[in-house]
Tab-separated table of C-alpha atoms and ligand atoms in Angstrom:
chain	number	residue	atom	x	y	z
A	276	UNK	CA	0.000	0.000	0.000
A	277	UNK	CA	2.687	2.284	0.848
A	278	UNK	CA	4.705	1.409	-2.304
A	279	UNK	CA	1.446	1.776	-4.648
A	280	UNK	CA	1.591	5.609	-2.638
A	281	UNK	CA	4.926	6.486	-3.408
A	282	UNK	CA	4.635	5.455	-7.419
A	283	UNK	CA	1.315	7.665	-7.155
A	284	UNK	CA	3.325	10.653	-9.446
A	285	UNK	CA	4.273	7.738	-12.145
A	286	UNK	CA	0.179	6.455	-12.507
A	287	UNK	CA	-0.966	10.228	-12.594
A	288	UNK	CA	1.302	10.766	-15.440
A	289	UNK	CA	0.389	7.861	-17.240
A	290	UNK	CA	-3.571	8.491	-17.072
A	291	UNK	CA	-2.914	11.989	-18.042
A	292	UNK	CA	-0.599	10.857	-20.942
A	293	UNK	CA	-3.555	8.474	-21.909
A	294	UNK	CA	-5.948	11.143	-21.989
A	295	UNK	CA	-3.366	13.484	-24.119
A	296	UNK	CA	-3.294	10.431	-26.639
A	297	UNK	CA	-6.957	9.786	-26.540
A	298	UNK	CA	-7.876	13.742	-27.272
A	299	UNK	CA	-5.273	13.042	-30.168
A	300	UNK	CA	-6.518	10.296	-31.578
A	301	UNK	CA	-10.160	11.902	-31.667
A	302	UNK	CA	-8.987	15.120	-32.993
A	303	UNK	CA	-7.521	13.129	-35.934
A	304	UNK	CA	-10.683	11.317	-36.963
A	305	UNK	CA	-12.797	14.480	-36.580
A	306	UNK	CA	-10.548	16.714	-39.332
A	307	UNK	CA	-9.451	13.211	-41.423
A	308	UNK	CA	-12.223	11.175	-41.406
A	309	UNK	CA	-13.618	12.153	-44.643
A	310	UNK	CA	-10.683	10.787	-46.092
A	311	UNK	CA	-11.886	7.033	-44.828
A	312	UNK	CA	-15.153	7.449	-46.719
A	313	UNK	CA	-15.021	6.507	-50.451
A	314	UNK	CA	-16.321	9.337	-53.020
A	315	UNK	CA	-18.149	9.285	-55.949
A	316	UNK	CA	-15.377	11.459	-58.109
A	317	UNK	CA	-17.030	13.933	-61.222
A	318	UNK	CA	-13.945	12.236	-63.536
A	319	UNK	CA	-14.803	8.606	-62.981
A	320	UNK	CA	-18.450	8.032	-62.190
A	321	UNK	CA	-19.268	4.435	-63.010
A	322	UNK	CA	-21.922	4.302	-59.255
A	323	UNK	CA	-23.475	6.090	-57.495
A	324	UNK	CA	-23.786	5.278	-53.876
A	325	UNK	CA	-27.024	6.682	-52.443
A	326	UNK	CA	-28.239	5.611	-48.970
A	327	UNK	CA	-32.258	6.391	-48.647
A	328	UNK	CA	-34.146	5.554	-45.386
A	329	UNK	CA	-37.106	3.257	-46.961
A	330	UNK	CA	-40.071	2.331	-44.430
A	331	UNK	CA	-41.386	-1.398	-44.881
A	332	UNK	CA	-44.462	-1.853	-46.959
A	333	UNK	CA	-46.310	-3.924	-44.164
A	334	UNK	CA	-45.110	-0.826	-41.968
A	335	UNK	CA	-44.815	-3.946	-39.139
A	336	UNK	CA	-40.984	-3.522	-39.136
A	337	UNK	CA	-38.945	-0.407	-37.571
A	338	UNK	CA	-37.678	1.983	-40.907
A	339	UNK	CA	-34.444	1.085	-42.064
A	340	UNK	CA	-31.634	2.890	-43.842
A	341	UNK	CA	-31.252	0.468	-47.079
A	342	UNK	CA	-27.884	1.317	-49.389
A	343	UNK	CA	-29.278	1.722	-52.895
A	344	UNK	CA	-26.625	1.406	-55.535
A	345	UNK	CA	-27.429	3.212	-58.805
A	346	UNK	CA	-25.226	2.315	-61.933
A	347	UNK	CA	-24.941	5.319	-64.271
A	348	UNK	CA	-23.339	4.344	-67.625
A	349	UNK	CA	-19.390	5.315	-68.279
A	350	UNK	CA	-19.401	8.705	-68.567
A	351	UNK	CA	-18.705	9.107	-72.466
A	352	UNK	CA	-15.521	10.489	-73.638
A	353	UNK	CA	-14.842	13.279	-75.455
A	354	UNK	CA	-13.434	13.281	-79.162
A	355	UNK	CA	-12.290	15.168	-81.698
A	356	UNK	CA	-15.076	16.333	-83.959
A	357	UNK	CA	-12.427	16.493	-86.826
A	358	UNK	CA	-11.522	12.557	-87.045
A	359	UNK	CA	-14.839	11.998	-87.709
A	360	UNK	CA	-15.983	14.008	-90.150
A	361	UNK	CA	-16.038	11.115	-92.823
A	362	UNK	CA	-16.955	8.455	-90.493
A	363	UNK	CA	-19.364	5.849	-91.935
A	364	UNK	CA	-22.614	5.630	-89.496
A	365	UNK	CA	-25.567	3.739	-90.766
A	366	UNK	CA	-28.597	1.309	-89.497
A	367	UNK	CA	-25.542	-1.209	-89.312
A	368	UNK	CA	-22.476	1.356	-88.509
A	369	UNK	CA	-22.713	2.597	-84.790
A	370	UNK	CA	-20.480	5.261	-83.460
A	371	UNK	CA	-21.328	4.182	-79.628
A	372	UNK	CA	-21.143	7.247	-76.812
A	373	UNK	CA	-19.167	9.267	-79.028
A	374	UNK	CA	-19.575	13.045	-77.745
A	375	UNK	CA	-17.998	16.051	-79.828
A	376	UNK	CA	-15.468	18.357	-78.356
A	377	UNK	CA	-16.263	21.160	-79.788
A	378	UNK	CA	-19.634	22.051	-79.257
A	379	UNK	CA	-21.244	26.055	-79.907
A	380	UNK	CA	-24.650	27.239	-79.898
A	381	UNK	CA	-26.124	28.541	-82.608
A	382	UNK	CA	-27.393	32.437	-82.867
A	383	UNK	CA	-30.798	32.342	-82.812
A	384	UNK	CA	-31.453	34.592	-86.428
A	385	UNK	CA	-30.113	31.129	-87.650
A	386	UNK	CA	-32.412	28.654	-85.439
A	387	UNK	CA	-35.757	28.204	-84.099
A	388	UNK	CA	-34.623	27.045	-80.779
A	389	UNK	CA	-31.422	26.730	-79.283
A	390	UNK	CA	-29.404	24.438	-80.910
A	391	UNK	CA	-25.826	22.982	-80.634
A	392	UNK	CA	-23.117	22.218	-83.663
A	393	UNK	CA	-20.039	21.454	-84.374
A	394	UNK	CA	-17.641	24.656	-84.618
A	395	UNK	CA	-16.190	23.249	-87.676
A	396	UNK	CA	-19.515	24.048	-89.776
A	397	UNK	CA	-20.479	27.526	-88.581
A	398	UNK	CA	-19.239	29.574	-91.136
A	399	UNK	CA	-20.487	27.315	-94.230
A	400	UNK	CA	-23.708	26.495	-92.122
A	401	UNK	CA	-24.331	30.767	-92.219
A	402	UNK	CA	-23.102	31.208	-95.584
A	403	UNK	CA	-25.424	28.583	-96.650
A	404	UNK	CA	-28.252	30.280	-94.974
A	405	UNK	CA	-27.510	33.784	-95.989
A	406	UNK	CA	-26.984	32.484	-99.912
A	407	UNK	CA	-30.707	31.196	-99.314
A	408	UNK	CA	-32.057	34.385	-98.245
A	409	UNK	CA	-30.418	36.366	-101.006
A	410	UNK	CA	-32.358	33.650	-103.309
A	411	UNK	CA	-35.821	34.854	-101.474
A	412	UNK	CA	-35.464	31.245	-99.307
A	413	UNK	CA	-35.582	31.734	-95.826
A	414	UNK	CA	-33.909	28.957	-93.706
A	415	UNK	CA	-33.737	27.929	-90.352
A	416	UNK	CA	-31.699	25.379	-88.287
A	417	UNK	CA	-34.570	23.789	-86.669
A	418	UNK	CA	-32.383	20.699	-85.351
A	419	UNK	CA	-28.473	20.236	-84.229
A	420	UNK	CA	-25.857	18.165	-81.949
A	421	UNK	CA	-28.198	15.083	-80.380
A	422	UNK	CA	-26.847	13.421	-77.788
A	423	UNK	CA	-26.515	9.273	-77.269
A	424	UNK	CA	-28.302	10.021	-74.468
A	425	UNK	CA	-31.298	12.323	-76.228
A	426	UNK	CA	-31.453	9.694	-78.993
A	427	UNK	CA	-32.329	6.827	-76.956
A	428	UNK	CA	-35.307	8.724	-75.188
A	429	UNK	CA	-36.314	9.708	-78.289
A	430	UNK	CA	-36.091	6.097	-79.756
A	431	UNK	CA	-37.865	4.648	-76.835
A	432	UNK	CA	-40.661	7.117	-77.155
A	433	UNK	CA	-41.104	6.264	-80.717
A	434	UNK	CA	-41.212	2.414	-79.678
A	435	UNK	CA	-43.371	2.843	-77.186
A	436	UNK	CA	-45.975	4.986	-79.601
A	437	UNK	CA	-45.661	1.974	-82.057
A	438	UNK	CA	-46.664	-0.507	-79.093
A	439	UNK	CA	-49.842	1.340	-78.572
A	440	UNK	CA	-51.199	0.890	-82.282
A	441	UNK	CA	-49.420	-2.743	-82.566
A	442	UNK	CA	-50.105	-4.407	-78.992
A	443	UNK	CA	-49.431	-7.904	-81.041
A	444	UNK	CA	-45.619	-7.047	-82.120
A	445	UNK	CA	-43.046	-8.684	-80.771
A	446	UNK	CA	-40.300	-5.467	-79.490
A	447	UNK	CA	-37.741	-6.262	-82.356
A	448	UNK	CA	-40.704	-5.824	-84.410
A	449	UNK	CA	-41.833	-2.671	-83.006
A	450	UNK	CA	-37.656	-1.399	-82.943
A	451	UNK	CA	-37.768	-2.342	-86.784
A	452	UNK	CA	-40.745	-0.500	-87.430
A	453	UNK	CA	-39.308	2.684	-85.483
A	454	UNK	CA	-35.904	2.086	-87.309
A	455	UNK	CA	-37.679	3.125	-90.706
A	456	UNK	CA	-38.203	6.474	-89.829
A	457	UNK	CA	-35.928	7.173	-85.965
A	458	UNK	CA	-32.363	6.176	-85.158
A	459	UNK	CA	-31.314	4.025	-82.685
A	460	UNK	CA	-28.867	5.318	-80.466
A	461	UNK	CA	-25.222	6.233	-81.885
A	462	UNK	CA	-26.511	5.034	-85.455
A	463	UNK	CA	-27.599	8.825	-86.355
A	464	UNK	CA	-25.341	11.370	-87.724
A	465	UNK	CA	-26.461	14.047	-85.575
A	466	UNK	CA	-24.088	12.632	-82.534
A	467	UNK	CA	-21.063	14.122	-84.929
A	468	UNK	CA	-22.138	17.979	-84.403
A	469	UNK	CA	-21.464	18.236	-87.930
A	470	UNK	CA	-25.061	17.556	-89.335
A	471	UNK	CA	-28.039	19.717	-89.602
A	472	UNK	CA	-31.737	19.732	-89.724
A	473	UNK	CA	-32.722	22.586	-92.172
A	474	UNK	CA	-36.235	23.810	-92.976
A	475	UNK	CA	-38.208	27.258	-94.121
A	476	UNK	CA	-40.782	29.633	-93.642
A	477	UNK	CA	-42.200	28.457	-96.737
A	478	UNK	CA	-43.356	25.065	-94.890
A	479	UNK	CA	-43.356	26.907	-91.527
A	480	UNK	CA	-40.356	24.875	-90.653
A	481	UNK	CA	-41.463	21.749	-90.470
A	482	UNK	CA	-39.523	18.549	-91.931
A	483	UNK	CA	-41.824	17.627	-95.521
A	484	UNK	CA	-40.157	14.983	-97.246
A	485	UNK	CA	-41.354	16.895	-100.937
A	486	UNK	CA	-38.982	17.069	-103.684
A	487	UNK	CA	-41.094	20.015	-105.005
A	488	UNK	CA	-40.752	22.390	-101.994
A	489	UNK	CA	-38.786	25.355	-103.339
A	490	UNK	CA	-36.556	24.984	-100.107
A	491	UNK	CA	-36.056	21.230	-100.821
A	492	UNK	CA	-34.936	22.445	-104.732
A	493	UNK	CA	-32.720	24.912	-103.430
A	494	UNK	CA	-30.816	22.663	-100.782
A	495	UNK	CA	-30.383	19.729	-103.659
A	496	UNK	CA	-28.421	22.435	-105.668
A	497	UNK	CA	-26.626	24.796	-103.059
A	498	UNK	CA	-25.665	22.776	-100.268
A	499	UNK	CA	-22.529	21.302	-101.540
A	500	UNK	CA	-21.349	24.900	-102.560
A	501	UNK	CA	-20.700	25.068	-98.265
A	502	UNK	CA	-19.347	21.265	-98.356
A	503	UNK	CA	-22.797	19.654	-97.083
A	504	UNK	CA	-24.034	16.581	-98.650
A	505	UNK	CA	-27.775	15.230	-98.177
A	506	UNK	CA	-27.794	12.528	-96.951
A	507	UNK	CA	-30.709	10.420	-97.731
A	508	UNK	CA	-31.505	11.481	-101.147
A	509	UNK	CA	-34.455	9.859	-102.697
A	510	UNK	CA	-34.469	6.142	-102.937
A	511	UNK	CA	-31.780	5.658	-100.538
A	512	UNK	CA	-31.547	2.400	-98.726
A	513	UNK	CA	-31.580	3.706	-95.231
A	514	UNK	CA	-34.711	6.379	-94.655
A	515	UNK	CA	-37.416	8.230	-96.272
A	516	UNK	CA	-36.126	11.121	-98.273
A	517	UNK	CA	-34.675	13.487	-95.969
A	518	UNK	CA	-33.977	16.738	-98.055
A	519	UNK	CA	-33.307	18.977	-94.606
A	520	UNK	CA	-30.480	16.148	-93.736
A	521	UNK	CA	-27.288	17.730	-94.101
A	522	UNK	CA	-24.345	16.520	-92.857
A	523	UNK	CA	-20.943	18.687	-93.650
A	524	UNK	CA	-18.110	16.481	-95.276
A	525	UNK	CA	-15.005	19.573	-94.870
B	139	ZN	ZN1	-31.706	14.849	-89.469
């Protein structure tokens, strides 16, 4: 007892000395901890962690917090618009997530909405325009850049409008049927940035497949003056006649 009283100093020190470590210790995790939890980083998202408190249907069973894990497709890379100004894309030719690198907006005395192109097809995409007004044609851009993303709600929309007149299709059948007039996603030339959508006043901008529209005349003999082509001229294998398709070839 007396020898435990005489060491007293030594076991003072040594619970204070534990305490100093302890406040350490805590002090640490408080400013560092965030480095222990994994993040979701903007460069590499392939999941997303979300934690959401869900309540039981049956309600019998105390809430619990349930992780959820969300997969978000690779985030597409970006390219360079240039490489692919030639690239073959068709019904069988896909160009996957490809995104362009060199997107601009359009000014609006050249659109009806706002649209995204390629930079590369500006200037030729405003000549063209302002060649067509100094013929009495007024154009408009009325459609751009179209994302993979865009495309495939569009295609599913279309699929699902065929479902509700053809209830008895199989789903290929009802993808081939909106394959005849919709792409499926990365099979349409808009992806690039480099193709174009172009209607007039004359048929208050909307997309009429007739060879006899003065706008449709004008395109088939101007728009390879400003290095577009159309695309799917009459008879073509892939699509109805399209003559507001342009796509720029350089
Ligand atoms: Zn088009």
């Amino acid at each position: 007892m007396n020898k435990v009283f005489s060491n007293k100093p030594i076991w003072i020190a040594g619970i204070v000395m534990g305490l100093i470590g302890l406040i350490l210790v805590l002090t640490y995790w408080f400013y560092f901890r965030d480095s222990f939890i994994v993040k979701n980083s903007d460069d590499n998202i392939d999941a997303k962690l979300t934690i959401t408190p869900t309540v039981s249907e049956t309600a019998t069973s105390i809430p619990s917090i349930t992780q959820i894990i969300v997969t978000i497709p690779p985030k597409a890379d970006m390219y360079n618009t240039a490489d692919f100004i030639n690239f073959p894309i068709s019904k069988q030719q896909s160009i996957g997530e490809f995104a362009p690198n060199d997107l601009i907006i359009l000014p609006s005395l050249y659109s009806t909405k706002t649209i995204r192109v390629s930079n590369l097809i500006k200037d030729d995409l405003i000549k063209l325009i302002d060649a067509a007004k100094t013929d009495g044609i007024t154009l408009k851009v009325v459609s751009g850049y179209r994302s993979f993303g865009e495309q495939k709600v569009l295609f599913n929309n279309y699929v699902s409008n065929e479902r509700k007149s053809n209830s008895s299709l199989s789903e290929a059948e009802l993808e081939a049927k909106a394959n005849t007039y919709s792409a499926k996603p990365g099979h349409s030339e808009h992806q690039l940035g480099t193709t174009v959508d172009i209607s007039s006043s004359e048929v208050n901008y909307q997309l009429i497949s007739d060879e006899n529209a003065k706008y449709a005349k004008w395109l088939e003999e101007n728009a390879s003056k400003y290095n577009f082509t159309i695309s799917f001229e009459k008879n073509n294998p892939e699509y109805i006649y399209e003559p507001w398709h342009l796509r720029w070839r350089g």
